[in-house]
PDB file of C-alpha atoms in Angstrom:
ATOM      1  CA  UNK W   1       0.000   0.000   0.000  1.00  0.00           C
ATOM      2  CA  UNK W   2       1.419   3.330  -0.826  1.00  0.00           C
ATOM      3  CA  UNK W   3      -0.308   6.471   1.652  1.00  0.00           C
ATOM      4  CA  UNK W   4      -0.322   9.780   0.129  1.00  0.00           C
ATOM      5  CA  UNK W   5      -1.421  12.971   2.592  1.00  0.00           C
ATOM      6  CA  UNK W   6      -0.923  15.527  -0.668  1.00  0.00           C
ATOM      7  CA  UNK W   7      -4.494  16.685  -0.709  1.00  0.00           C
ATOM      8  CA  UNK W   8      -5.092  14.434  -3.685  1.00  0.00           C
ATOM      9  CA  UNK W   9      -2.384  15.761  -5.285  1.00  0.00           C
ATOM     10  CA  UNK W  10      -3.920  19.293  -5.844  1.00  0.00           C
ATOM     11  CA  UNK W  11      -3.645  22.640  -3.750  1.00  0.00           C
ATOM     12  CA  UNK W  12      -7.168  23.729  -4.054  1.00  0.00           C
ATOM     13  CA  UNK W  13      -8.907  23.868  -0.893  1.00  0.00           C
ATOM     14  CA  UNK W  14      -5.704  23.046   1.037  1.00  0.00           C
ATOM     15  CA  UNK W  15      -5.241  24.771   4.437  1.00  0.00           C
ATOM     16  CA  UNK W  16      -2.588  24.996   7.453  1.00  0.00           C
ATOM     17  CA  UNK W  17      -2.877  26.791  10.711  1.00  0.00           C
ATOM     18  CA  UNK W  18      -0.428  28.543  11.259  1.00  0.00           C
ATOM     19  CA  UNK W  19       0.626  31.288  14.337  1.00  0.00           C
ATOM     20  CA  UNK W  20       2.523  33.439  12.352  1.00  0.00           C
ATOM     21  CA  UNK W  21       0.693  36.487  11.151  1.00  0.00           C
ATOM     22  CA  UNK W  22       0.580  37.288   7.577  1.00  0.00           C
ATOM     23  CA  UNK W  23       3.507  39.476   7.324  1.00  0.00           C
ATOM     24  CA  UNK W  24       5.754  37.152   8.838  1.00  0.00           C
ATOM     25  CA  UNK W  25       4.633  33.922   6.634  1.00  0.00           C
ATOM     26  CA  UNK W  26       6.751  33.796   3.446  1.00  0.00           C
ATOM     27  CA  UNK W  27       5.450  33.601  -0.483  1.00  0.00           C
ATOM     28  CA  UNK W  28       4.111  29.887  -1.015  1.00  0.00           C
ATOM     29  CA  UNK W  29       6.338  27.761  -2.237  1.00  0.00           C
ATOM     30  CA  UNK W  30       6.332  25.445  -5.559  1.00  0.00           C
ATOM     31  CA  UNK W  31       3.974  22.377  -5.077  1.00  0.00           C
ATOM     32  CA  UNK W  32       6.173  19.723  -4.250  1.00  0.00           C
ATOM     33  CA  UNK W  33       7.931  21.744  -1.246  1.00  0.00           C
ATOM     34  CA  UNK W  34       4.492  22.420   0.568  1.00  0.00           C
ATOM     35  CA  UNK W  35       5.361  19.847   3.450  1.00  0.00           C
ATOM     36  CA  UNK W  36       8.491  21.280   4.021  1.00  0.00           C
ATOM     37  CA  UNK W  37       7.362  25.076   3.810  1.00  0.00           C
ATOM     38  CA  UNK W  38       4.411  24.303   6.235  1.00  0.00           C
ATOM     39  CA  UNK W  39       6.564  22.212   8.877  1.00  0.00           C
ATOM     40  CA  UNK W  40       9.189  24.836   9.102  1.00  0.00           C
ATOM     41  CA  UNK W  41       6.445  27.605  10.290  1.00  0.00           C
ATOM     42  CA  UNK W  42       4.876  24.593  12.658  1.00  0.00           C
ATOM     43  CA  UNK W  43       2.054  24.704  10.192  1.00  0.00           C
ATOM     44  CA  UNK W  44      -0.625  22.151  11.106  1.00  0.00           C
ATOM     45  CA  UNK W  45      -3.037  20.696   7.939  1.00  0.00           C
ATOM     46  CA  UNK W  46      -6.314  22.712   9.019  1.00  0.00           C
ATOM     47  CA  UNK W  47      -9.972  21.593   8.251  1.00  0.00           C
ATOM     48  CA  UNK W  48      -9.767  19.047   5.707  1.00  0.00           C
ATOM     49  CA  UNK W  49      -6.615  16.410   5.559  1.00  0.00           C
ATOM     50  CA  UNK W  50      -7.048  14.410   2.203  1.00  0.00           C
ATOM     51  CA  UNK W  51      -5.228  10.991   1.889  1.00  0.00           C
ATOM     52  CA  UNK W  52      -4.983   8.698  -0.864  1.00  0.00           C
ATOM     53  CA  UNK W  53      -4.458   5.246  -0.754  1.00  0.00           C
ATOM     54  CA  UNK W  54      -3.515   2.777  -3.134  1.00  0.00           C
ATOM     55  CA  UNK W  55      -3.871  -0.959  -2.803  1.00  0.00           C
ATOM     56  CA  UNK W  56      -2.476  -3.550  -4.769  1.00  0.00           C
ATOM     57  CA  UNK W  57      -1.844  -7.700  -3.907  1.00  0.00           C
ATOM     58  CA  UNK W  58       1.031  -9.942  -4.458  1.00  0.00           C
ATOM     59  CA  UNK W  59       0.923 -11.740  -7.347  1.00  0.00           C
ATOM     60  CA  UNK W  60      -1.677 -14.704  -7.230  1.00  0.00           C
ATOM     61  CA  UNK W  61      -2.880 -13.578  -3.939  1.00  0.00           C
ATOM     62  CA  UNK W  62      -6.118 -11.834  -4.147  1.00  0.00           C
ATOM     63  CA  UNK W  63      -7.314  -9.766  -1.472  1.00  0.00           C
ATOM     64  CA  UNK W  64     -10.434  -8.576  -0.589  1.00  0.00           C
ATOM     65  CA  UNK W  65     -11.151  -4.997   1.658  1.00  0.00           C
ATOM     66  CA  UNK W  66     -13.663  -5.065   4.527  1.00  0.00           C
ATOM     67  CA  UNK W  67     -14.068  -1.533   5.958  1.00  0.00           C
ATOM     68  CA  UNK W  68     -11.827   1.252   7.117  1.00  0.00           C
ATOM     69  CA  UNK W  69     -12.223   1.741  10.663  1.00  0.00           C
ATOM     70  CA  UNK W  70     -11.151   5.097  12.015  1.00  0.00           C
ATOM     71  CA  UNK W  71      -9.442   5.783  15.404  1.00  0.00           C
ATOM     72  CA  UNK W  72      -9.999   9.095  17.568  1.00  0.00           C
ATOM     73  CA  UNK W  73      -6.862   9.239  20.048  1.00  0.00           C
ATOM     74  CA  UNK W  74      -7.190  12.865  20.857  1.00  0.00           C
ATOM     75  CA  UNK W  75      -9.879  15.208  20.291  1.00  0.00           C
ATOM     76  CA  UNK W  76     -10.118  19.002  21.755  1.00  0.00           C
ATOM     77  CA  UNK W  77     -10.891  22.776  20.764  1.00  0.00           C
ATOM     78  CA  UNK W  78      -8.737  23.686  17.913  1.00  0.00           C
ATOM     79  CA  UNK W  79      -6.031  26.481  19.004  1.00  0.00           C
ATOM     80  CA  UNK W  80      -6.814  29.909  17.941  1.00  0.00           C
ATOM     81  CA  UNK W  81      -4.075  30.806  14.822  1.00  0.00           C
ATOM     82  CA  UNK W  82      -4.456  32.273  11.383  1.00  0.00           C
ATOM     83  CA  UNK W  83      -5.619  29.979   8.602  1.00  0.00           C
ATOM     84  CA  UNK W  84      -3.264  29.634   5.420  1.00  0.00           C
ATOM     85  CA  UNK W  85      -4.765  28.348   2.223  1.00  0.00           C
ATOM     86  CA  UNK W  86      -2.422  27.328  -0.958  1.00  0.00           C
ATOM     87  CA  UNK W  87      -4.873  28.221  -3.549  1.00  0.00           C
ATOM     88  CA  UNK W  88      -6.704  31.323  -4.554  1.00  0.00           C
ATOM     89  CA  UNK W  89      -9.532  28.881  -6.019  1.00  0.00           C
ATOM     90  CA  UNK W  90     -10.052  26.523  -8.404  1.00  0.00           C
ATOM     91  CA  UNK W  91     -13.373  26.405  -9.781  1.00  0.00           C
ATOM     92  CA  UNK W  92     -15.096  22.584 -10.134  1.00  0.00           C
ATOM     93  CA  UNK W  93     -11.738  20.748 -10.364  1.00  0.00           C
ATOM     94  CA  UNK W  94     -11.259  16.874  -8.566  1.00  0.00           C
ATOM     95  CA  UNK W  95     -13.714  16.140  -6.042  1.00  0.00           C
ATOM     96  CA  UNK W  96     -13.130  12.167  -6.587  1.00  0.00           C
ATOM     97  CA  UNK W  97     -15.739   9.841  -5.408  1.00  0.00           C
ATOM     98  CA  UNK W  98     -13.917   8.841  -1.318  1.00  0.00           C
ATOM     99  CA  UNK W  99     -14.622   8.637   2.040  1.00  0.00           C
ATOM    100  CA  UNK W 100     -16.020  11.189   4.219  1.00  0.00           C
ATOM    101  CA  UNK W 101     -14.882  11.114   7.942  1.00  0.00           C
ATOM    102  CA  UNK W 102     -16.218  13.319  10.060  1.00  0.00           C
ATOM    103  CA  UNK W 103     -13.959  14.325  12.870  1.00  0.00           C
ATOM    104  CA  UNK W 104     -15.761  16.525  14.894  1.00  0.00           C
ATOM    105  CA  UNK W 105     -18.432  13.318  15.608  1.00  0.00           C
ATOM    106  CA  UNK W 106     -19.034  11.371  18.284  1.00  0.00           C
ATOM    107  CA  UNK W 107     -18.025   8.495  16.809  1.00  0.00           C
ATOM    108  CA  UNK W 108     -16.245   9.200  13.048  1.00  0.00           C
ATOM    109  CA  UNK W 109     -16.566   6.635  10.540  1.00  0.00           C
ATOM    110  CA  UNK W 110     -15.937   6.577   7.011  1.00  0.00           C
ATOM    111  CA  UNK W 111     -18.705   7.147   4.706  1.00  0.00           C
ATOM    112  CA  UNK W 112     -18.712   6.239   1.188  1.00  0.00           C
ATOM    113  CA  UNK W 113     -19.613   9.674  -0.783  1.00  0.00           C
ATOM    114  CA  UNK W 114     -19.766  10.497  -4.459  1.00  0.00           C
ATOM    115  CA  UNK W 115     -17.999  13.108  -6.420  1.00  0.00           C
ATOM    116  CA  UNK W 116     -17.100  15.058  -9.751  1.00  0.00           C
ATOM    117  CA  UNK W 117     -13.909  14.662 -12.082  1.00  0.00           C
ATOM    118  CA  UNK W 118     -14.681  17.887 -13.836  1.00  0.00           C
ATOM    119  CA  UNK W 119     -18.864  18.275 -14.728  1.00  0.00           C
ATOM    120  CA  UNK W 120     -19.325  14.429 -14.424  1.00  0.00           C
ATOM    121  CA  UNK W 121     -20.289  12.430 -11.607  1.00  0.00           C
ATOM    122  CA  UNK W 122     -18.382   9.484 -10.164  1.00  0.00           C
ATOM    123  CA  UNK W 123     -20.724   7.151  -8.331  1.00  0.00           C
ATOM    124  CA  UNK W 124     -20.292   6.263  -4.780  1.00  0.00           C
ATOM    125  CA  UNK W 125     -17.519   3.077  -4.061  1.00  0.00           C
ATOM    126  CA  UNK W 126     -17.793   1.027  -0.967  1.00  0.00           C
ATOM    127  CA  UNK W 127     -16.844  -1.620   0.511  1.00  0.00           C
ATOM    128  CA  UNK W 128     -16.575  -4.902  -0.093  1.00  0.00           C
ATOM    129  CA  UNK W 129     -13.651  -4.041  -2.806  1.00  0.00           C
ATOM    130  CA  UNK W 130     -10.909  -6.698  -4.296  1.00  0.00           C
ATOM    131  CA  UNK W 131      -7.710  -5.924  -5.202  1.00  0.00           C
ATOM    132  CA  UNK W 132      -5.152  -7.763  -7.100  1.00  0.00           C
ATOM    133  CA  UNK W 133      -1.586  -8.137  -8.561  1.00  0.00           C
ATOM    134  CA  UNK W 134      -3.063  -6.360 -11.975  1.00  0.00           C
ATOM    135  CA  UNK W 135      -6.222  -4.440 -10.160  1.00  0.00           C
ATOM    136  CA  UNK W 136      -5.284  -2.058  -8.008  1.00  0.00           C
ATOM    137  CA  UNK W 137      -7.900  -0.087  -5.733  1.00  0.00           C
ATOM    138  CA  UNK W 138      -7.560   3.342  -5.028  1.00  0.00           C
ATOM    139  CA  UNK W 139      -9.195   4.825  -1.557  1.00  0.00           C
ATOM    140  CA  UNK W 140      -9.520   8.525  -1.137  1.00  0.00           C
ATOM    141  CA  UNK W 141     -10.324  10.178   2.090  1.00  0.00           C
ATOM    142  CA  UNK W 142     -11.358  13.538   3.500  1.00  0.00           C
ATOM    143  CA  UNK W 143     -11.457  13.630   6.873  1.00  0.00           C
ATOM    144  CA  UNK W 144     -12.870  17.175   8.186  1.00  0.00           C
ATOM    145  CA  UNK W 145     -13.280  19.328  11.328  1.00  0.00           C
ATOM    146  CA  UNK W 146     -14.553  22.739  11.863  1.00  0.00           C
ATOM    147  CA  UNK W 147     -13.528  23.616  15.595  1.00  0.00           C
ATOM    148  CA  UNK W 148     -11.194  20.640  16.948  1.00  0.00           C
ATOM    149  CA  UNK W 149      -7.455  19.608  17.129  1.00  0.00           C
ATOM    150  CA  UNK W 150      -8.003  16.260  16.545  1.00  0.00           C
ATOM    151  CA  UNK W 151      -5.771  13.613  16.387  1.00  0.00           C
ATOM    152  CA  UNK W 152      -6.770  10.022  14.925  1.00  0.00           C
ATOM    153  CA  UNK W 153      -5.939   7.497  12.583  1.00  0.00           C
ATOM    154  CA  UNK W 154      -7.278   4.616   9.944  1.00  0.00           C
ATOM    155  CA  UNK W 155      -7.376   0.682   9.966  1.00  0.00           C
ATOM    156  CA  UNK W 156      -7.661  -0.806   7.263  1.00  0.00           C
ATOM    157  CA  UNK W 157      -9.254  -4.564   7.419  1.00  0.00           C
ATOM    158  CA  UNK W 158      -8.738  -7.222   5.057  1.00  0.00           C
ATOM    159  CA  UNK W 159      -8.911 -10.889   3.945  1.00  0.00           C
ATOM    160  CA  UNK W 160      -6.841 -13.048   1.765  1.00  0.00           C
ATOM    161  CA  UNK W 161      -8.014 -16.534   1.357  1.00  0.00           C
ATOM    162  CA  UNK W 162      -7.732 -18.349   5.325  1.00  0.00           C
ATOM    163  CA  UNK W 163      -5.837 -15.122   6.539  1.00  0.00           C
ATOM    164  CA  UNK W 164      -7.330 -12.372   7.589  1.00  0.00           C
ATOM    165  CA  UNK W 165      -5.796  -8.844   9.681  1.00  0.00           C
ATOM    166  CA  UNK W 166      -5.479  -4.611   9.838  1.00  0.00           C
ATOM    167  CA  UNK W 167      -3.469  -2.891   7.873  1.00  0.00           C
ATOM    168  CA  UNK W 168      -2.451   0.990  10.596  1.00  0.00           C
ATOM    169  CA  UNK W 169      -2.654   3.994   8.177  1.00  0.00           C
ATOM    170  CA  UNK W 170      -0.829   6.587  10.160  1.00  0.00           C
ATOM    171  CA  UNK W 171       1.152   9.400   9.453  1.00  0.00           C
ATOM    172  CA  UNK W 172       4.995   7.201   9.454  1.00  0.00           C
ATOM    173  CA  UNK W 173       4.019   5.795  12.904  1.00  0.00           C
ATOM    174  CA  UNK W 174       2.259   8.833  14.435  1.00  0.00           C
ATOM    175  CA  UNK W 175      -1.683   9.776  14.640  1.00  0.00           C
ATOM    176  CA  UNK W 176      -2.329  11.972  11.516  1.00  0.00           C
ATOM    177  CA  UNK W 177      -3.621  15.291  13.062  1.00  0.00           C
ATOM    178  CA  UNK W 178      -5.999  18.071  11.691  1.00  0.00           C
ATOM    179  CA  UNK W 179      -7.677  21.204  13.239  1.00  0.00           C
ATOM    180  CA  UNK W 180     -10.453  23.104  12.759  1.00  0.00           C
ATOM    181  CA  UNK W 181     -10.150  26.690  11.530  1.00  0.00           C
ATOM    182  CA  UNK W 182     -13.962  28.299  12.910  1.00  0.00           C
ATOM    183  CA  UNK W 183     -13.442  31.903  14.017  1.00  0.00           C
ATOM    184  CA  UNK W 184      -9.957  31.760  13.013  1.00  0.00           C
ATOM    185  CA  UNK W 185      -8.567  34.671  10.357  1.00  0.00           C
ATOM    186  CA  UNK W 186      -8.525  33.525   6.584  1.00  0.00           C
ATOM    187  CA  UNK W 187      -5.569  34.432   4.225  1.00  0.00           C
ATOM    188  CA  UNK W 188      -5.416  33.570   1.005  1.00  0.00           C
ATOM    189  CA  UNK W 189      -1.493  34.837  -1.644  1.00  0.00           C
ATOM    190  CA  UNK W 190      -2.249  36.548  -4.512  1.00  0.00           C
ATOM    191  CA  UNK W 191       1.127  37.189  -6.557  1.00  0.00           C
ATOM    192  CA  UNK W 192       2.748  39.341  -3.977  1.00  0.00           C
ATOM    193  CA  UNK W 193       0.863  39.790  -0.427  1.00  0.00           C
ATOM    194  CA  UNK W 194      -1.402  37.379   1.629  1.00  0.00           C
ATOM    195  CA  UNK W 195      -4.696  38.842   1.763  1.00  0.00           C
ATOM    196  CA  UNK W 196      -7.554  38.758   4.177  1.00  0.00           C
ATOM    197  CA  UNK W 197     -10.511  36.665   2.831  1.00  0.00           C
ATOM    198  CA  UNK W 198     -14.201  38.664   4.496  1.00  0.00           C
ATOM    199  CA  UNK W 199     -15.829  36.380   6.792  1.00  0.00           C
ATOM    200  CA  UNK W 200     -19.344  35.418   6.316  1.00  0.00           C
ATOM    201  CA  UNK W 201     -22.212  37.313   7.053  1.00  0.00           C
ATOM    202  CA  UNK W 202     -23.193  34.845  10.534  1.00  0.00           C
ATOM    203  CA  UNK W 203     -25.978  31.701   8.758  1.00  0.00           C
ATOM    204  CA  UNK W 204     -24.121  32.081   5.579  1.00  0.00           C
ATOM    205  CA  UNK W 205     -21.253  29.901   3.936  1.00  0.00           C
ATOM    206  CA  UNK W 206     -17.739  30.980   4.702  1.00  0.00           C
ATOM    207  CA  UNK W 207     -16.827  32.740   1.203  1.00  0.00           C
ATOM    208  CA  UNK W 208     -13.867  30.945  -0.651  1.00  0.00           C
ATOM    209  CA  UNK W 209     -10.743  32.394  -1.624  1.00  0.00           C
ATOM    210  CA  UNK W 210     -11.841  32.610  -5.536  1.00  0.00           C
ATOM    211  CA  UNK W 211     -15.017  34.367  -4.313  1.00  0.00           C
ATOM    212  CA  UNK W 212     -12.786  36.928  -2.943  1.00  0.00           C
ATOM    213  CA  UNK W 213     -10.629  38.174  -5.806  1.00  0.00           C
ATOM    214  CA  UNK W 214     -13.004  37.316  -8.579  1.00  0.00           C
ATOM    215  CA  UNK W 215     -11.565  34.584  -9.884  1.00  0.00           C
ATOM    216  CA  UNK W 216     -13.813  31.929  -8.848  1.00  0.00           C
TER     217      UNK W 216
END
């Protein structure tokens, strides 16, 4: 299995908390340095942390997927900060069909959910799903909170002939860990400055960074 926390390998709708104010947080940096820009101003992934997993048997040895099961260790009010996104908007885009974890519930789970690859709709996938030497299976997951620090992480059971087990998705031996950004500033880079994005009017939807410079 290969684990990729890259936001589905897109920047839209990607978000850190950060403490730094915006005049102190440097330009963004190319795509593929994101990780490294965000740890070294103790950035923390902020309302949505998208993973992607990829699953793929040994040769002659199918296997078949049973659920994902998904693991609270830590849950409590998100710290106050400034929230960071890496895109200015990006219109329809990926939303691929995955699995919807809600953090900030009692008792997340993962919930299959439909989505869009550009104006057309992918159908919701769930489990049971078989993989194979030749047929790999590709899991994508959005797990979201609006006002906790949580900290949590996925198990992944399967079955393979007589043997069955749980496969840890974590982030390299750690709980993965996202926070909420509710009441927290929103700043969004346009070519030269990070600029404020105007909260919503209180009942209304929190207005994205493309509804704020017109470009969404």
């Amino acid at each position: 299995m290969t684990v990729l926390a890259d936001n589905w390998d897109t920047q839209c709708d990607q978000w850190y908390l950060l403490q730094q104010p915006p005049g102190r947080v440097p330009p963004l940096p190319p795509p593929q340095q994101t990780d490294a820009w965000a740890a070294a101003l103790g950035g923390v992934p902020a309302q949505d942390l998208r993973l992607q997993l990829t699953v793929q048997s040994r040769p002659g040895e199918p296997v078949v997927l049973h659920t994902l099961y998904v693991t609270v260790v830590g849950s409590a009010t998100a710290p106050a900060g400034n929230g960071y996104t890496l895109s200015a908007g990006c219109g329809g885009g990926l939303a691929p069909a995955s699995f919807a974890v809600d953090l900030d519930a009692t008792a997340p789970r993962a919930r299959s959910v439909s989505g869009f690859d550009g104006g057309d709709r992918e159908p919701a996938v769930d489990f049971p799903l078989q993989v194979s030497a030749t047929d790999a299976e590709v899991l994508d997951v959005d797990a979201h909170t609006l006002d906790h620090d949580v900290s949590w992480y996925l198990d992944l059971v399967w079955s393979s002939g007589t043997r069955q087990g749980t496969l840890r998705i974590d982030d390299h031996g750690h709980p993965f860990r996202t926070v909420g950004l509710k009441g927290d500033p929103l700043y969004y880079y346009t070519s030269t400055a990070w600029i404020p994005i105007p909260k919503a009017p209180q009942g209304t939807a929190q207005p994205s960074a493309a509804g704020s410079d017109g470009s969404g």
